[in-house]
CSV table of N, CA, C and O in Angstrom, one decimal:
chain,number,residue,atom,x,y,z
A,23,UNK,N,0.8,16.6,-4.4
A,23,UNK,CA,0.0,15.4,-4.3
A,23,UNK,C,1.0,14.2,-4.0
A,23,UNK,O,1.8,13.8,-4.8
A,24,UNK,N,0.9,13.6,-2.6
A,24,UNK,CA,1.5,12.4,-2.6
A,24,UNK,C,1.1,10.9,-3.1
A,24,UNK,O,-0.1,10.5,-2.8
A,25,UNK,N,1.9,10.2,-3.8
A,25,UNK,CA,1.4,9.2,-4.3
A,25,UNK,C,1.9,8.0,-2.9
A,25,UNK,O,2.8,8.1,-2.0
A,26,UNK,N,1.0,7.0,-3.1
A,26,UNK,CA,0.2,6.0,-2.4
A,26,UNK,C,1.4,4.9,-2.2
A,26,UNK,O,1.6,4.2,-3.2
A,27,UNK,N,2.4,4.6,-1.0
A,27,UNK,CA,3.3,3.8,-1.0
A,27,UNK,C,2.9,2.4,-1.5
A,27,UNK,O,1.8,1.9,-1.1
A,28,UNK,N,3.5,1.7,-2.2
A,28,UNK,CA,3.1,0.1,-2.4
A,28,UNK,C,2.3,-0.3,-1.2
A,28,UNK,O,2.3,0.4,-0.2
A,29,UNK,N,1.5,-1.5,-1.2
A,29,UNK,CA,1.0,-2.8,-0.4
A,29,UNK,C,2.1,-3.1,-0.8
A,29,UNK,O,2.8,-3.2,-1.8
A,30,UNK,N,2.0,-3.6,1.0
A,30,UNK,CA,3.3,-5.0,1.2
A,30,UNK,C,2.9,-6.2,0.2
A,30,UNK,O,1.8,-6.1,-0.5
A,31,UNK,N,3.7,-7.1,0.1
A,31,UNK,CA,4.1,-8.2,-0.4
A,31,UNK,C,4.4,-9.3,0.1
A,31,UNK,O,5.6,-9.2,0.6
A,32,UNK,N,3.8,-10.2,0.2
A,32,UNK,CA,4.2,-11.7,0.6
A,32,UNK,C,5.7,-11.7,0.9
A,32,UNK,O,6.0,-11.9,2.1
A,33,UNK,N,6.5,-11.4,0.1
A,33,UNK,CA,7.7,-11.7,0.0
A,33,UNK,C,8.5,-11.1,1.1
A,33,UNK,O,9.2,-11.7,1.9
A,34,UNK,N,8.3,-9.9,1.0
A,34,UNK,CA,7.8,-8.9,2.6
A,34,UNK,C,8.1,-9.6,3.7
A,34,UNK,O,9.1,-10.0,4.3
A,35,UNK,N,6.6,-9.7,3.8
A,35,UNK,CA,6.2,-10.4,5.0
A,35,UNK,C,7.6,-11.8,5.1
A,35,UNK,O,8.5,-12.0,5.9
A,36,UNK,N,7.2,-12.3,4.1
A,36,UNK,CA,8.2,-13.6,4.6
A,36,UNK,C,9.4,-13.5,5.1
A,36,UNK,O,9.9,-14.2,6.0
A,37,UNK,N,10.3,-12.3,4.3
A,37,UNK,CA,11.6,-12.0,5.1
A,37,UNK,C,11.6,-11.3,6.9
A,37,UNK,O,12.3,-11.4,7.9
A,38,UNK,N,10.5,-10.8,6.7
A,38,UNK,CA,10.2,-10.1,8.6
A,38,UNK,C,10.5,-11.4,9.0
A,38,UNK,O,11.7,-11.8,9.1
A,39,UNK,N,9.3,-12.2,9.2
A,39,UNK,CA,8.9,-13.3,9.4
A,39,UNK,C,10.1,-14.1,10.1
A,39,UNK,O,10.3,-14.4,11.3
A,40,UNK,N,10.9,-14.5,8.3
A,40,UNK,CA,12.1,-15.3,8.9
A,40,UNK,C,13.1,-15.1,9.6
A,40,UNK,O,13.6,-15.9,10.4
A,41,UNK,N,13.7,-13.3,9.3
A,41,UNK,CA,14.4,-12.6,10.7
A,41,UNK,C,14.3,-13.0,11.7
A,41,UNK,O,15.2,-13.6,12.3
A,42,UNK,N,12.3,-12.6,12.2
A,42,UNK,CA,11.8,-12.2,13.4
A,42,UNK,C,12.1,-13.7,14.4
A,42,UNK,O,12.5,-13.6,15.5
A,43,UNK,N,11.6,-15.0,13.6
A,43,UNK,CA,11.5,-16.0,14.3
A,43,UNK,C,11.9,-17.2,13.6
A,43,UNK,O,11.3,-18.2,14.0
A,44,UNK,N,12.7,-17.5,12.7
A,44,UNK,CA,13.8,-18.2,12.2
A,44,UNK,C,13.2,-19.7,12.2
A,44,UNK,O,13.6,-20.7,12.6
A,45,UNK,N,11.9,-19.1,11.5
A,45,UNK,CA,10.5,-20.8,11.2
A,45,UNK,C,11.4,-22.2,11.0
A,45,UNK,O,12.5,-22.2,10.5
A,46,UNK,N,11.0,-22.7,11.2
A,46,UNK,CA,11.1,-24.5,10.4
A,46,UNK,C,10.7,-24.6,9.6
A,46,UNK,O,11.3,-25.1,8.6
A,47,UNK,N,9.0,-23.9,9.6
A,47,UNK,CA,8.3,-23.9,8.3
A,47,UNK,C,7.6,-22.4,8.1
A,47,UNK,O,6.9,-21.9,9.0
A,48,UNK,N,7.8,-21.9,7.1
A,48,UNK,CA,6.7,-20.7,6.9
A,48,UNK,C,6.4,-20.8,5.3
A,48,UNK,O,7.2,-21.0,4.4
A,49,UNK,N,4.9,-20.5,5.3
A,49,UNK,CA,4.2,-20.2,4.2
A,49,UNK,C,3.7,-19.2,4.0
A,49,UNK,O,2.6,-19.2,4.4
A,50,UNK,N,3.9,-18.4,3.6
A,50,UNK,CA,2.6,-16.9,3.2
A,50,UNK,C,2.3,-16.8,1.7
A,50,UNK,O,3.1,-16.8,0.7
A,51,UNK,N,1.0,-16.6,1.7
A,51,UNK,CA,0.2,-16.6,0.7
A,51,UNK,C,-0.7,-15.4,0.6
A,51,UNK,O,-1.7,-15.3,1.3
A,52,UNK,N,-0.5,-14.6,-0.3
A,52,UNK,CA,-1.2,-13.8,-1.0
A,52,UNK,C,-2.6,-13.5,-1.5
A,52,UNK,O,-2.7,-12.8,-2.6
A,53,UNK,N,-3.8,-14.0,-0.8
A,53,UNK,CA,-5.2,-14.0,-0.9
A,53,UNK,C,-5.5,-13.0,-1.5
A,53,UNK,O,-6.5,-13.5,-2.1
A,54,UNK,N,-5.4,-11.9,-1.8
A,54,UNK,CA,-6.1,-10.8,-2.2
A,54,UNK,C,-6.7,-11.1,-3.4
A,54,UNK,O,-8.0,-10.8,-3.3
A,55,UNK,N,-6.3,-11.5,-4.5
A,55,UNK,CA,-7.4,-12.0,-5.4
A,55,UNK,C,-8.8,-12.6,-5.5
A,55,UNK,O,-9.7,-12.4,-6.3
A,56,UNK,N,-8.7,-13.8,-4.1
A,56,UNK,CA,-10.2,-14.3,-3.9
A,56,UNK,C,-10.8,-13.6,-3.0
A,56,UNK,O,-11.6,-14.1,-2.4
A,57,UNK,N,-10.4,-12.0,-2.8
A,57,UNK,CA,-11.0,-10.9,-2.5
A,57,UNK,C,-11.7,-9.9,-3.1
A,57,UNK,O,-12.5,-9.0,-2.7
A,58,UNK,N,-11.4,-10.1,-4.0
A,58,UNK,CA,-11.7,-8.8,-5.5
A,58,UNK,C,-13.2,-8.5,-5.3
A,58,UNK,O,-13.9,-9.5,-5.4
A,59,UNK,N,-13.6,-7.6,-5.0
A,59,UNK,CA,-14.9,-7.1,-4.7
A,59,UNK,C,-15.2,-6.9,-3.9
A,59,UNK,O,-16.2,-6.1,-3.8
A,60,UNK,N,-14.7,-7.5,-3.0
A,60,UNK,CA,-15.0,-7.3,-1.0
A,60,UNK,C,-14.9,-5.9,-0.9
A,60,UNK,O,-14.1,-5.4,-1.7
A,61,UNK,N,-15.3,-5.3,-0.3
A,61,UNK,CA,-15.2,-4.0,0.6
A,61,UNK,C,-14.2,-3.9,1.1
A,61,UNK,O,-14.0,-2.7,1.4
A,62,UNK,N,-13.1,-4.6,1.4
A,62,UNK,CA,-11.8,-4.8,2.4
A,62,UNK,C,-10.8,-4.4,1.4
A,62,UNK,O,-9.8,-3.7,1.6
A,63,UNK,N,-11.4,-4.9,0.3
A,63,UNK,CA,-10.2,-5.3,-0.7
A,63,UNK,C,-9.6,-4.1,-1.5
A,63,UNK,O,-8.6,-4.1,-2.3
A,64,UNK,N,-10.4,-2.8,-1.0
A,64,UNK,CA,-9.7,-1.6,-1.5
A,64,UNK,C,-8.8,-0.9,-0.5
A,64,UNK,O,-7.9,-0.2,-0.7
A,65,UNK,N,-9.4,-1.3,0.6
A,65,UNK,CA,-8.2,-0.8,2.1
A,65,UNK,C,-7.1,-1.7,2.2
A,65,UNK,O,-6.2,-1.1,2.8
A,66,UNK,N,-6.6,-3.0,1.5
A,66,UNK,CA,-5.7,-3.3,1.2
A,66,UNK,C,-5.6,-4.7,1.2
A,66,UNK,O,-6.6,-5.3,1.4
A,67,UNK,N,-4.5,-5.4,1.1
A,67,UNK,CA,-4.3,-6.7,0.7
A,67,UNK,C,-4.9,-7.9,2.0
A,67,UNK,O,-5.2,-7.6,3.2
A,68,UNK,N,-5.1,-9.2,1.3
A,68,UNK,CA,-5.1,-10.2,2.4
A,68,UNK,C,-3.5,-11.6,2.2
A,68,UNK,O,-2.8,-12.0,1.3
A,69,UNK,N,-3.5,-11.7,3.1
A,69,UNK,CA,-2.7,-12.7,3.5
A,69,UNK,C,-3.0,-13.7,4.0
A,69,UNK,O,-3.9,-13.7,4.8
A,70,UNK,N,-2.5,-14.5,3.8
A,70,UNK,CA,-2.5,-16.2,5.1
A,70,UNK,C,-1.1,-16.5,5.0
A,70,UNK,O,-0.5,-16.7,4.0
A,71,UNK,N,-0.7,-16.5,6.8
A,71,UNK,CA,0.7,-17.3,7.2
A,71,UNK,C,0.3,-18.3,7.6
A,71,UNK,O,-0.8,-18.3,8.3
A,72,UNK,N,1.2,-19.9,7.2
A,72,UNK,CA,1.2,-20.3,7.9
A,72,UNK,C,2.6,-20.9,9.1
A,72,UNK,O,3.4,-21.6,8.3
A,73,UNK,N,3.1,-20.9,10.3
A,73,UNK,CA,4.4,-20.6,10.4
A,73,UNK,C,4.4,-21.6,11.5
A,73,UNK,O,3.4,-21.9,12.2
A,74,UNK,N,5.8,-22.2,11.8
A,74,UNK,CA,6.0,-23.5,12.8
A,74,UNK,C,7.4,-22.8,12.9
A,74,UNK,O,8.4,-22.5,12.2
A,75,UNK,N,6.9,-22.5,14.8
A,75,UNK,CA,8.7,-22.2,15.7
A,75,UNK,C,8.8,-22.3,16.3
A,75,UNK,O,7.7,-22.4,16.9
A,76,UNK,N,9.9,-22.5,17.1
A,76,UNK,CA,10.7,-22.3,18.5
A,76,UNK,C,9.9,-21.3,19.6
A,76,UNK,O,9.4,-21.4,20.7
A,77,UNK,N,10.2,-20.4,18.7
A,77,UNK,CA,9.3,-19.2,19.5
A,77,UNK,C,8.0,-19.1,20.7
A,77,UNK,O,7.9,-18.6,21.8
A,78,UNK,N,6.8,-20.0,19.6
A,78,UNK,CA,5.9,-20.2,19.7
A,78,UNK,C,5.8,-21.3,21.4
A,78,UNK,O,5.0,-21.3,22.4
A,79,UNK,N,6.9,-22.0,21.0
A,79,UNK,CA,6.8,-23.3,22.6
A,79,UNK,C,6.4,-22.5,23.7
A,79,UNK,O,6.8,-21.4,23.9
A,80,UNK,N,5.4,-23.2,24.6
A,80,UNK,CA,4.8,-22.5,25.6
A,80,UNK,C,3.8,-21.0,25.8
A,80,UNK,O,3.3,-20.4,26.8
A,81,UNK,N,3.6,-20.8,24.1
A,81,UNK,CA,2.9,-19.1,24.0
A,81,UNK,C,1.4,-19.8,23.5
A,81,UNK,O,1.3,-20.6,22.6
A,82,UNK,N,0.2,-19.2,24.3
A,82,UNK,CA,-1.1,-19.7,23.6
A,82,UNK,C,-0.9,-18.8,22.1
A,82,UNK,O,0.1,-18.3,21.7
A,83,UNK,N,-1.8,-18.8,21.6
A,83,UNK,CA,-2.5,-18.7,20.5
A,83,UNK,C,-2.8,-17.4,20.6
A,83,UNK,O,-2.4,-16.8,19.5
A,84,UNK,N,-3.3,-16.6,21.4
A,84,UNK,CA,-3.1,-15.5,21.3
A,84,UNK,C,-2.2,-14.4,21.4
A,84,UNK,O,-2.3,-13.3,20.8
A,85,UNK,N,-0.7,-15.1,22.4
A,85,UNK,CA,0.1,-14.5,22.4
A,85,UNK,C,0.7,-14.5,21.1
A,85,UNK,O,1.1,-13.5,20.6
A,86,UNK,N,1.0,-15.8,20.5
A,86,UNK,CA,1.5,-16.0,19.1
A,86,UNK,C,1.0,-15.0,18.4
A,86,UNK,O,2.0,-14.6,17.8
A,87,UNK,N,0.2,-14.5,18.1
A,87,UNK,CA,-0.7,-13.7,16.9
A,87,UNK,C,-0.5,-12.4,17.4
A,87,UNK,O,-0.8,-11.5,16.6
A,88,UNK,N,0.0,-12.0,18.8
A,88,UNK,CA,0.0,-11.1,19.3
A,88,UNK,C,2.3,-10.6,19.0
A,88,UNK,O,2.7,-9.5,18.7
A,89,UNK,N,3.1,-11.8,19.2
A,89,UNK,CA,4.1,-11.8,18.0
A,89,UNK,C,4.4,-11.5,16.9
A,89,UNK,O,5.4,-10.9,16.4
A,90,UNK,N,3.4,-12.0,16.3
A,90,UNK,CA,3.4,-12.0,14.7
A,90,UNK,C,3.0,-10.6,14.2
A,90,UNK,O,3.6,-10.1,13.3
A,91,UNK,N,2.0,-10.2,14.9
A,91,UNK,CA,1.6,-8.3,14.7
A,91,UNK,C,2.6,-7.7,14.8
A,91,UNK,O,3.1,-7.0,13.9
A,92,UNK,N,3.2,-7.9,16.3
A,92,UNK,CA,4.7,-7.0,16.4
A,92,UNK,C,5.6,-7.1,15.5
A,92,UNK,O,5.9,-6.0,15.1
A,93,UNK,N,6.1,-8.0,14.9
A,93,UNK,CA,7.0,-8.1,14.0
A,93,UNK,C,6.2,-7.8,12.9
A,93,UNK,O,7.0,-8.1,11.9
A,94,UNK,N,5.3,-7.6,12.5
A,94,UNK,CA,4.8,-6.9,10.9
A,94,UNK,C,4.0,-5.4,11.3
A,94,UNK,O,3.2,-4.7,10.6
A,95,UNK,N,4.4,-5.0,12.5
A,95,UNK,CA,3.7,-3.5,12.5
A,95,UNK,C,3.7,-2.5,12.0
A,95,UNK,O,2.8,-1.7,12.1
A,96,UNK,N,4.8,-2.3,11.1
A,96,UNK,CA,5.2,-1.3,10.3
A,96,UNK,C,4.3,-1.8,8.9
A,96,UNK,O,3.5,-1.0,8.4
A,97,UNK,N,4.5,-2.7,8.5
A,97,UNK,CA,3.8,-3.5,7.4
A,97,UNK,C,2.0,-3.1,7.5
A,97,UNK,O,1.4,-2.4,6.6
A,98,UNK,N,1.6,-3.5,8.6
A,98,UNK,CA,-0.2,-3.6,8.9
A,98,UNK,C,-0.3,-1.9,8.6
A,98,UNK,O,-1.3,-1.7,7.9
A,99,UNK,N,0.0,-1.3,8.8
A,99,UNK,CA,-0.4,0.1,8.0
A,99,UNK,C,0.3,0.8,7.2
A,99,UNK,O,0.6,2.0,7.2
A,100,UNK,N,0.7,-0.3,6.1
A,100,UNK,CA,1.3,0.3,4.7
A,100,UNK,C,-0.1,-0.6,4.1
A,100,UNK,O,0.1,-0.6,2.9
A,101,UNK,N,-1.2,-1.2,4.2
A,101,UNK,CA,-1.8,-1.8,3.5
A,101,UNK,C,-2.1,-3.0,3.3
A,101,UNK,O,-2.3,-3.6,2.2
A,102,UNK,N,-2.2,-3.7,4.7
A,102,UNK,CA,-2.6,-4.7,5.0
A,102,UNK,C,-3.6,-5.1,5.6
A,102,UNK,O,-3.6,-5.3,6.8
A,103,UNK,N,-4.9,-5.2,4.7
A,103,UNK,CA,-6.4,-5.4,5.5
A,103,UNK,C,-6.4,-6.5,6.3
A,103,UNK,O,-6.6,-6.4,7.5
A,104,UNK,N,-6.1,-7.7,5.9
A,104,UNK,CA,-6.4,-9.1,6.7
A,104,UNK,C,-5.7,-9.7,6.7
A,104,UNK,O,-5.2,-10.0,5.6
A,105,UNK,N,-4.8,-10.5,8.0
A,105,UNK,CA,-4.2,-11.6,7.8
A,105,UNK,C,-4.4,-12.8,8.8
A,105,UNK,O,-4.3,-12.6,10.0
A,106,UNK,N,-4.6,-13.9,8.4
A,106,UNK,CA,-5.3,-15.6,8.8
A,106,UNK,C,-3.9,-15.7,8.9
A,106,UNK,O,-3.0,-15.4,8.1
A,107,UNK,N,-3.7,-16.3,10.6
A,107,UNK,CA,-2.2,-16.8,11.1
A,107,UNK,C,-2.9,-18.1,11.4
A,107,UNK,O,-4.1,-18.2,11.9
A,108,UNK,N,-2.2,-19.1,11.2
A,108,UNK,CA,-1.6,-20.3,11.7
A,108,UNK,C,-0.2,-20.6,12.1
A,108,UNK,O,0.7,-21.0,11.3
A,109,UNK,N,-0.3,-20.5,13.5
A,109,UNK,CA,1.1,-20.3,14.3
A,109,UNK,C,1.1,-21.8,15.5
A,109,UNK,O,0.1,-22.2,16.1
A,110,UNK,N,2.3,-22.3,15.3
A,110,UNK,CA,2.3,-23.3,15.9
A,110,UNK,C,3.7,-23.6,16.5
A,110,UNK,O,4.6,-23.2,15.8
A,111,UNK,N,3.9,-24.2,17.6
A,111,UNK,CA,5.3,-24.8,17.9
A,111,UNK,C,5.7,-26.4,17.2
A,111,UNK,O,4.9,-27.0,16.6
A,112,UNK,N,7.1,-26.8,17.3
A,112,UNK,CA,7.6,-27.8,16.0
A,112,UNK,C,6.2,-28.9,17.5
A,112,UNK,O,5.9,-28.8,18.6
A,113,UNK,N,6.0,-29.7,16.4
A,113,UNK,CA,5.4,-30.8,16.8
A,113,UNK,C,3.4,-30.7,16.9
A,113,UNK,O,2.5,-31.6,17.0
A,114,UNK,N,3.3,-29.6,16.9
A,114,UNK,CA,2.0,-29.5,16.9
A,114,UNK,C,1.0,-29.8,15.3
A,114,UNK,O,0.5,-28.7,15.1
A,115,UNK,N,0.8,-30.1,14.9
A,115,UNK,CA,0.2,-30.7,13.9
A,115,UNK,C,-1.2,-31.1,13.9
A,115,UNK,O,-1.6,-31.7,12.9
């Protein structure tokens, strides 16, 4: 019988994160509790990033989110049901 690798962890996430694109600002936050009951919530954790980079200058919004997957792909199926990006270049506010 194999036992069930951890859900990722914020903390996780935040080190990919700051590797991957070396934020100005990043926040990740751990939602899964104001999940507790959802249907989602047993396929696995939620998250909210919110992250300001370099990276981001000149990428719409889709491509940004479409970054951010890449660099957590290994992560999104260890147990990551949802995650709310807010991705932005320095100055966008």
């Amino acid at each position: 019988m194999s036992v069930p690798s951890p859900r990722p962890t914020a903390r996780q996430i935040e080190a990919i994160l700051q590797a991957t694109f070396a934020p100005a600002q990043l926040e990740v936050h751990d939602d899964s509790a104001a999940h507790a009951g959802h249907a989602g919530a047993a396929e696995g954790s939620h998250f909210s990033v919110r992250m300001v980079s370099e990276r981001f200058v000149g990428v719409g919004r889709v491509g940004r989110h479409r970054l951010v997957y890449d660099a957590l792909r290994d992560l999104m199926t260890q147990g990551i049901h949802a995650l709310a990006l807010d991705t932005r270049a320095p100055g966008e506010h």
